PDB file of C-alpha atoms and ligand atoms in Angstrom:
ATOM      1  CA  MET U 272       0.000   0.000   0.000  1.00 61.00           C
ATOM      2  CA  THR U 273       1.352   3.433  -0.918  1.00 67.00           C
ATOM      3  CA  ALA U 274       1.339   6.429   1.442  1.00 66.00           C
ATOM      4  CA  GLY U 275      -1.239   8.042  -0.880  1.00 67.00           C
ATOM      5  CA  SER U 276      -3.703   5.135  -0.747  1.00 69.00           C
ATOM      6  CA  LYS U 277      -3.318   4.860   3.029  1.00 70.00           C
ATOM      7  CA  SER U 278      -4.116   8.521   3.532  1.00 69.00           C
ATOM      8  CA  ARG U 279      -7.101   8.213   1.169  1.00 69.00           C
ATOM      9  CA  ARG U 280      -8.375   5.278   3.249  1.00 71.00           C
ATOM     10  CA  ASN U 281      -8.068   7.380   6.414  1.00 68.00           C
ATOM     11  CA  ASP U 282      -9.932  10.231   4.706  1.00 66.00           C
ATOM     12  CA  LEU U 283     -12.752   7.871   3.703  1.00 62.00           C
ATOM     13  CA  ARG U 284     -12.972   6.514   7.232  1.00 63.00           C
ATOM     14  CA  ARG U 285     -13.176  10.008   8.710  1.00 60.00           C
ATOM     15  CA  SER U 286     -15.899  11.084   6.283  1.00 58.00           C
ATOM     16  CA  ARG U 287     -17.915   7.911   6.977  1.00 57.00           C
ATOM     17  CA  ARG U 288     -17.821   8.523  10.728  1.00 49.00           C
ATOM     18  CA  ARG U 289     -19.142  12.064  10.254  1.00 49.00           C
ATOM     19  CA  ARG U 290     -22.120  10.799   8.285  1.00 51.00           C
ATOM     20  CA  GLN U 291     -23.638   8.673  11.029  1.00 49.00           C
ATOM     21  CA  HIS U 292     -27.157   7.561  10.230  1.00 52.00           C
ATOM     22  CA  GLY U 293     -29.986   6.123  12.272  1.00 56.00           C
ATOM     23  CA  CYS U 294     -31.052   3.656   9.654  1.00 64.00           C
ATOM     24  CA  TRP U 295     -32.838   3.607   6.367  1.00 70.00           C
ATOM     25  CA  ASP U 296     -36.267   2.393   7.371  1.00 79.00           C
ATOM     26  CA  HIS U 297     -36.917   1.323   3.777  1.00 93.00           C
ATOM     27  CA  LEU U 298     -34.779  -1.747   4.353  1.00 96.00           C
ATOM     28  CA  VAL U 299     -35.385  -3.936   7.417  1.00 97.00           C
ATOM     29  CA  VAL U 300     -33.630  -7.241   7.999  1.00 98.00           C
ATOM     30  CA  ALA U 301     -35.586  -9.649  10.186  1.00 98.00           C
ATOM     31  CA  PRO U 302     -33.590 -12.654  11.449  1.00 98.00           C
ATOM     32  CA  LEU U 303     -36.629 -13.752  13.445  1.00 98.00           C
ATOM     33  CA  TRP U 304     -35.500 -17.329  14.003  1.00 98.00           C
ATOM     34  CA  ALA U 305     -31.733 -16.898  14.486  1.00 97.00           C
ATOM     35  CA  ALA U 306     -30.203 -19.040  17.216  1.00 95.00           C
ATOM     36  CA  TYR U 307     -26.580 -17.900  17.326  1.00 95.00           C
ATOM     37  CA  GLU U 308     -25.520 -14.554  18.697  1.00 92.00           C
ATOM     38  CA  ALA U 309     -22.462 -14.262  16.439  1.00 93.00           C
ATOM     39  CA  ASN U 310     -24.785 -14.204  13.423  1.00 96.00           C
ATOM     40  CA  LEU U 311     -26.876 -11.408  14.910  1.00 95.00           C
ATOM     41  CA  GLY U 312     -23.753  -9.348  15.642  1.00 92.00           C
ATOM     42  CA  THR U 313     -22.520  -9.855  12.081  1.00 93.00           C
ATOM     43  CA  LEU U 314     -25.885  -8.827  10.629  1.00 95.00           C
ATOM     44  CA  LEU U 315     -25.950  -5.725  12.814  1.00 92.00           C
ATOM     45  CA  ARG U 316     -22.632  -4.631  11.318  1.00 91.00           C
ATOM     46  CA  THR U 317     -24.000  -5.170   7.823  1.00 94.00           C
ATOM     47  CA  CYS U 318     -27.060  -3.080   8.740  1.00 93.00           C
ATOM     48  CA  ASP U 319     -24.726  -0.282   9.754  1.00 90.00           C
ATOM     49  CA  ALA U 320     -22.755  -0.615   6.525  1.00 91.00           C
ATOM     50  CA  VAL U 321     -25.766  -0.467   4.203  1.00 93.00           C
ATOM     51  CA  GLY U 322     -28.028   1.752   6.315  1.00 91.00           C
ATOM     52  CA  ALA U 323     -30.630  -0.920   7.095  1.00 94.00           C
ATOM     53  CA  CYS U 324     -32.620  -1.486  10.293  1.00 94.00           C
ATOM     54  CA  MET U 325     -33.066  -4.777  12.106  1.00 96.00           C
ATOM     55  CA  ALA U 326     -36.262  -6.317  13.481  1.00 96.00           C
ATOM     56  CA  VAL U 327     -36.094  -9.059  16.114  1.00 97.00           C
ATOM     57  CA  PRO U 328     -38.334 -10.534  18.805  1.00 97.00           C
ATOM     58  CA  ASN U 329     -38.168  -8.728  22.128  1.00 97.00           C
ATOM     59  CA  THR U 330     -36.862 -11.714  24.070  1.00 96.00           C
ATOM     60  CA  ARG U 331     -33.988 -12.268  26.458  1.00 95.00           C
ATOM     61  CA  HIS U 332     -32.153 -14.328  23.829  1.00 94.00           C
ATOM     62  CA  TYR U 333     -32.147 -11.499  21.277  1.00 95.00           C
ATOM     63  CA  ARG U 334     -31.462  -8.761  23.827  1.00 93.00           C
ATOM     64  CA  ALA U 335     -28.426 -10.617  25.174  1.00 91.00           C
ATOM     65  CA  ALA U 336     -27.184 -11.602  21.716  1.00 89.00           C
ATOM     66  CA  LEU U 337     -27.384  -8.080  20.351  1.00 89.00           C
ATOM     67  CA  ALA U 338     -25.860  -6.494  23.443  1.00 86.00           C
ATOM     68  CA  HIS U 339     -22.993  -8.963  23.229  1.00 79.00           C
ATOM     69  CA  GLY U 340     -22.493  -8.903  19.484  1.00 67.00           C
ATOM     70  CA  ASP U 341     -22.664  -5.120  19.252  1.00 69.00           C
ATOM     71  CA  THR U 342     -19.182  -3.789  18.481  1.00 72.00           C
ATOM     72  CA  LEU U 343     -20.405  -0.590  16.845  1.00 71.00           C
ATOM     73  CA  VAL U 344     -19.931   2.939  18.116  1.00 66.00           C
ATOM     74  CA  ARG U 345     -23.564   3.679  17.359  1.00 70.00           C
ATOM     75  CA  ARG U 346     -25.796   0.818  16.429  1.00 75.00           C
ATOM     76  CA  PRO U 347     -28.513   0.801  13.773  1.00 81.00           C
ATOM     77  CA  HIS U 348     -32.118   1.094  14.838  1.00 87.00           C
ATOM     78  CA  ILE U 349     -33.637  -2.135  16.135  1.00 92.00           C
ATOM     79  CA  HIS U 350     -37.391  -2.758  15.964  1.00 93.00           C
ATOM     80  CA  TRP U 351     -38.234  -4.920  18.978  1.00 95.00           C
ATOM     81  CA  LEU U 352     -41.240  -7.139  18.221  1.00 96.00           C
ATOM     82  CA  ASP U 353     -43.690  -7.354  21.086  1.00 91.00           C
ATOM     83  CA  ARG U 354     -46.228  -9.392  19.142  1.00 85.00           C
ATOM     84  CA  SER U 355     -45.971 -12.817  17.533  1.00 96.00           C
ATOM     85  CA  LYS U 356     -43.564 -13.090  14.610  1.00 98.00           C
ATOM     86  CA  LEU U 357     -46.301 -14.025  12.165  1.00 98.00           C
ATOM     87  CA  ALA U 358     -48.567 -11.183  13.329  1.00 97.00           C
ATOM     88  CA  TRP U 359     -45.685  -8.751  12.844  1.00 97.00           C
ATOM     89  CA  ILE U 360     -44.970 -10.004   9.304  1.00 98.00           C
ATOM     90  CA  GLU U 361     -48.680  -9.818   8.508  1.00 97.00           C
ATOM     91  CA  ARG U 362     -48.774  -6.188   9.641  1.00 96.00           C
ATOM     92  CA  GLU U 363     -45.606  -5.313   7.727  1.00 96.00           C
ATOM     93  CA  ARG U 364     -47.116  -6.687   4.523  1.00 96.00           C
ATOM     94  CA  ALA U 365     -49.561  -3.821   4.433  1.00 95.00           C
ATOM     95  CA  ARG U 366     -46.740  -1.340   3.823  1.00 95.00           C
ATOM     96  CA  SER U 367     -43.742  -3.422   2.655  1.00 97.00           C
ATOM     97  CA  VAL U 368     -42.588  -6.082   0.265  1.00 98.00           C
ATOM     98  CA  VAL U 369     -41.675  -9.149   2.328  1.00 98.00           C
ATOM     99  CA  ILE U 370     -38.740 -11.126   0.934  1.00 98.00           C
ATOM    100  CA  GLY U 371     -37.761 -14.566   2.205  1.00 98.00           C
ATOM    101  CA  VAL U 372     -34.077 -15.383   1.786  1.00 98.00           C
ATOM    102  CA  GLU U 373     -33.969 -19.113   1.159  1.00 98.00           C
ATOM    103  CA  LEU U 374     -33.045 -21.762  -1.367  1.00 95.00           C
ATOM    104  CA  ALA U 375     -36.550 -22.302  -2.674  1.00 93.00           C
ATOM    105  CA  GLU U 376     -38.404 -23.290  -5.803  1.00 91.00           C
ATOM    106  CA  ASP U 377     -39.176 -20.288  -8.047  1.00 94.00           C
ATOM    107  CA  ALA U 378     -36.906 -18.070  -5.983  1.00 98.00           C
ATOM    108  CA  THR U 379     -35.261 -15.074  -7.677  1.00 98.00           C
ATOM    109  CA  PRO U 380     -31.512 -15.625  -7.988  1.00 98.00           C
ATOM    110  CA  LEU U 381     -29.427 -12.992  -6.216  1.00 98.00           C
ATOM    111  CA  THR U 382     -27.912 -11.898  -9.540  1.00 97.00           C
ATOM    112  CA  ARG U 383     -31.361 -10.741 -10.708  1.00 97.00           C
ATOM    113  CA  LEU U 384     -32.312  -8.954  -7.496  1.00 98.00           C
ATOM    114  CA  GLU U 385     -32.833  -5.220  -8.085  1.00 97.00           C
ATOM    115  CA  PRO U 386     -32.260  -2.482  -5.487  1.00 96.00           C
ATOM    116  CA  SER U 387     -35.436  -2.003  -3.466  1.00 95.00           C
ATOM    117  CA  ARG U 388     -37.732   0.836  -4.535  1.00 93.00           C
ATOM    118  CA  LYS U 389     -40.313   0.159  -1.861  1.00 95.00           C
ATOM    119  CA  ARG U 390     -40.003  -0.509   1.870  1.00 96.00           C
ATOM    120  CA  THR U 391     -38.638  -4.052   2.079  1.00 97.00           C
ATOM    121  CA  VAL U 392     -38.541  -6.557   4.927  1.00 98.00           C
ATOM    122  CA  VAL U 393     -35.945  -9.314   4.540  1.00 98.00           C
ATOM    123  CA  LEU U 394     -36.710 -12.538   6.438  1.00 98.00           C
ATOM    124  CA  LEU U 395     -33.869 -14.901   7.305  1.00 98.00           C
ATOM    125  CA  GLY U 396     -34.301 -18.465   8.538  1.00 98.00           C
ATOM    126  CA  HIS U 397     -33.078 -20.508  11.469  1.00 98.00           C
ATOM    127  CA  GLU U 398     -29.520 -21.847  11.155  1.00 97.00           C
ATOM    128  CA  HIS U 399     -30.751 -25.453  11.091  1.00 97.00           C
ATOM    129  CA  HIS U 400     -34.406 -25.350  10.085  1.00 97.00           C
ATOM    130  CA  GLY U 401     -34.621 -22.386   7.692  1.00 98.00           C
ATOM    131  CA  ILE U 402     -37.752 -20.224   7.430  1.00 98.00           C
ATOM    132  CA  PRO U 403     -40.657 -22.098   9.055  1.00 98.00           C
ATOM    133  CA  ASP U 404     -43.487 -23.375   6.837  1.00 97.00           C
ATOM    134  CA  GLU U 405     -46.121 -21.198   8.482  1.00 98.00           C
ATOM    135  CA  ALA U 406     -44.291 -18.008   7.408  1.00 98.00           C
ATOM    136  CA  TRP U 407     -44.273 -18.831   3.672  1.00 97.00           C
ATOM    137  CA  PRO U 408     -47.855 -17.732   2.925  1.00 98.00           C
ATOM    138  CA  LEU U 409     -46.834 -14.264   4.183  1.00 98.00           C
ATOM    139  CA  ILE U 410     -43.828 -13.943   1.873  1.00 98.00           C
ATOM    140  CA  ASP U 411     -44.129 -11.994  -1.379  1.00 97.00           C
ATOM    141  CA  ASP U 412     -40.884 -13.168  -3.011  1.00 97.00           C
ATOM    142  CA  ALA U 413     -38.073 -15.589  -2.249  1.00 98.00           C
ATOM    143  CA  VAL U 414     -34.447 -14.816  -3.098  1.00 98.00           C
ATOM    144  CA  GLU U 415     -31.783 -17.465  -3.335  1.00 98.00           C
ATOM    145  CA  ILE U 416     -28.050 -17.172  -3.570  1.00 98.00           C
ATOM    146  CA  PRO U 417     -26.707 -19.593  -6.165  1.00 96.00           C
ATOM    147  CA  MET U 418     -24.093 -22.022  -4.878  1.00 96.00           C
ATOM    148  CA  VAL U 419     -21.747 -24.299  -6.814  1.00 95.00           C
ATOM    149  CA  GLY U 420     -19.924 -25.867  -3.871  1.00 93.00           C
ATOM    150  CA  GLN U 421     -20.784 -28.964  -1.884  1.00 92.00           C
ATOM    151  CA  GLY U 422     -22.264 -27.248   1.162  1.00 92.00           C
ATOM    152  CA  ALA U 423     -26.054 -27.312   1.403  1.00 92.00           C
ATOM    153  CA  SER U 424     -26.352 -23.647   2.385  1.00 97.00           C
ATOM    154  CA  LEU U 425     -24.490 -20.511   3.412  1.00 98.00           C
ATOM    155  CA  ASN U 426     -24.145 -19.087   6.880  1.00 98.00           C
ATOM    156  CA  VAL U 427     -27.278 -17.044   7.590  1.00 98.00           C
ATOM    157  CA  ALA U 428     -25.366 -13.805   8.268  1.00 98.00           C
ATOM    158  CA  VAL U 429     -23.438 -14.173   5.003  1.00 98.00           C
ATOM    159  CA  ALA U 430     -26.657 -14.853   3.066  1.00 98.00           C
ATOM    160  CA  GLY U 431     -28.438 -11.910   4.699  1.00 98.00           C
ATOM    161  CA  SER U 432     -25.498  -9.576   4.080  1.00 98.00           C
ATOM    162  CA  LEU U 433     -25.301 -10.444   0.377  1.00 98.00           C
ATOM    163  CA  VAL U 434     -29.009  -9.771  -0.076  1.00 98.00           C
ATOM    164  CA  LEU U 435     -28.902  -6.518   1.911  1.00 98.00           C
ATOM    165  CA  TYR U 436     -26.055  -5.202  -0.235  1.00 98.00           C
ATOM    166  CA  ARG U 437     -28.070  -5.882  -3.406  1.00 98.00           C
ATOM    167  CA  LEU U 438     -31.263  -4.357  -2.056  1.00 97.00           C
ATOM    168  CA  ALA U 439     -29.381  -1.281  -0.863  1.00 96.00           C
ATOM    169  CA  GLY U 440     -27.931  -0.890  -4.368  1.00 95.00           C
ATOM    170  CA  LEU U 441     -24.375  -1.178  -3.087  1.00 95.00           C
ATOM    171  CA  SER U 442     -23.367  -4.310  -5.020  1.00 93.00           C
TER     172      SER U 442
HETATM  173  C1  SAM S 730     -27.887 -22.409   7.278  1.00 88.87           C
HETATM  174  S1  SAM S 730     -29.300 -21.909   6.439  1.00 88.87           S
HETATM  175  C2  SAM S 730     -30.563 -23.085   6.885  1.00 88.87           C
HETATM  176  C3  SAM S 730     -30.435 -24.359   6.216  1.00 88.87           C
HETATM  177  C4  SAM S 730     -31.510 -25.345   6.638  1.00 88.87           C
HETATM  178  N1  SAM S 730     -30.884 -26.588   6.875  1.00 88.87           N
HETATM  179  C5  SAM S 730     -32.570 -25.500   5.583  1.00 88.87           C
HETATM  180  O1  SAM S 730     -32.671 -26.575   5.036  1.00 88.87           O
HETATM  181  O2  SAM S 730     -33.314 -24.551   5.310  1.00 88.87           O
HETATM  182  C6  SAM S 730     -29.870 -20.568   7.386  1.00 88.87           C
HETATM  183  C7  SAM S 730     -30.537 -19.502   6.596  1.00 88.87           C
HETATM  184  O3  SAM S 730     -29.583 -18.845   5.782  1.00 88.87           O
HETATM  185  C8  SAM S 730     -30.190 -18.396   4.594  1.00 88.87           C
HETATM  186  N2  SAM S 730     -29.474 -19.030   3.468  1.00 88.87           N
HETATM  187  C9  SAM S 730     -28.401 -19.821   3.553  1.00 88.87           C
HETATM  188  N3  SAM S 730     -27.949 -20.163   2.347  1.00 88.87           N
HETATM  189  C10 SAM S 730     -28.757 -19.567   1.456  1.00 88.87           C
HETATM  190  C11 SAM S 730     -28.804 -19.509   0.026  1.00 88.87           C
HETATM  191  N4  SAM S 730     -27.891 -20.142  -0.722  1.00 88.87           N
HETATM  192  N5  SAM S 730     -29.764 -18.785  -0.565  1.00 88.87           N
HETATM  193  C12 SAM S 730     -30.671 -18.115   0.178  1.00 88.87           C
HETATM  194  N6  SAM S 730     -30.678 -18.128   1.549  1.00 88.87           N
HETATM  195  C13 SAM S 730     -29.739 -18.840   2.166  1.00 88.87           C
HETATM  196  C14 SAM S 730     -31.645 -18.740   4.700  1.00 88.87           C
HETATM  197  O4  SAM S 730     -32.351 -17.648   5.249  1.00 88.87           O
HETATM  198  C15 SAM S 730     -31.624 -19.909   5.658  1.00 88.87           C
HETATM  199  O5  SAM S 730     -32.859 -20.090   6.282  1.00 88.87           O
END
């Protein structure tokens, strides 16, 4: 790395810090079934990077996971769900497009996903069981990330981050 590129990187960092945002409420990631706190911490950092919000159940598990996994100076806005997950998704549908991130039949491949033009809620599944069956009738579109390797799926925070970058128009 040259002295010039290092100083440019420092300049970029300084300008990013000045432009702190709450979050862009047009993009909400909802890892409603996530079990592992490391994944929630990783997703929170992606929310900060792309200007998205996060929605999670208001339970001890999520409160502890997000307090623990939060390494940010100022964290993105978190919507704490006080109602059932399905009731919350149902309510969100009235004002948002609800996208399920999952390997699913008829899913849109990530490469064809356009930046969101309307408020969008992004549902992510459980690390072992995926998005539960009862949530599917509430989902407008599924998005899948093509894979050519031997693994059956990606880590949920990686999958969510890739989709958030596309929807935010940053990749
Ligand atoms: C580890 S995966 C769950 C795999 C689970 N065994 C299943 O069969 O659904 C956890 C979550 O990550 C997301 N995910 C992982 N890989 C994905 C992919 N290639 N395309 C879309 N979503 C993916 C989905 O939200 C999924 O529910």
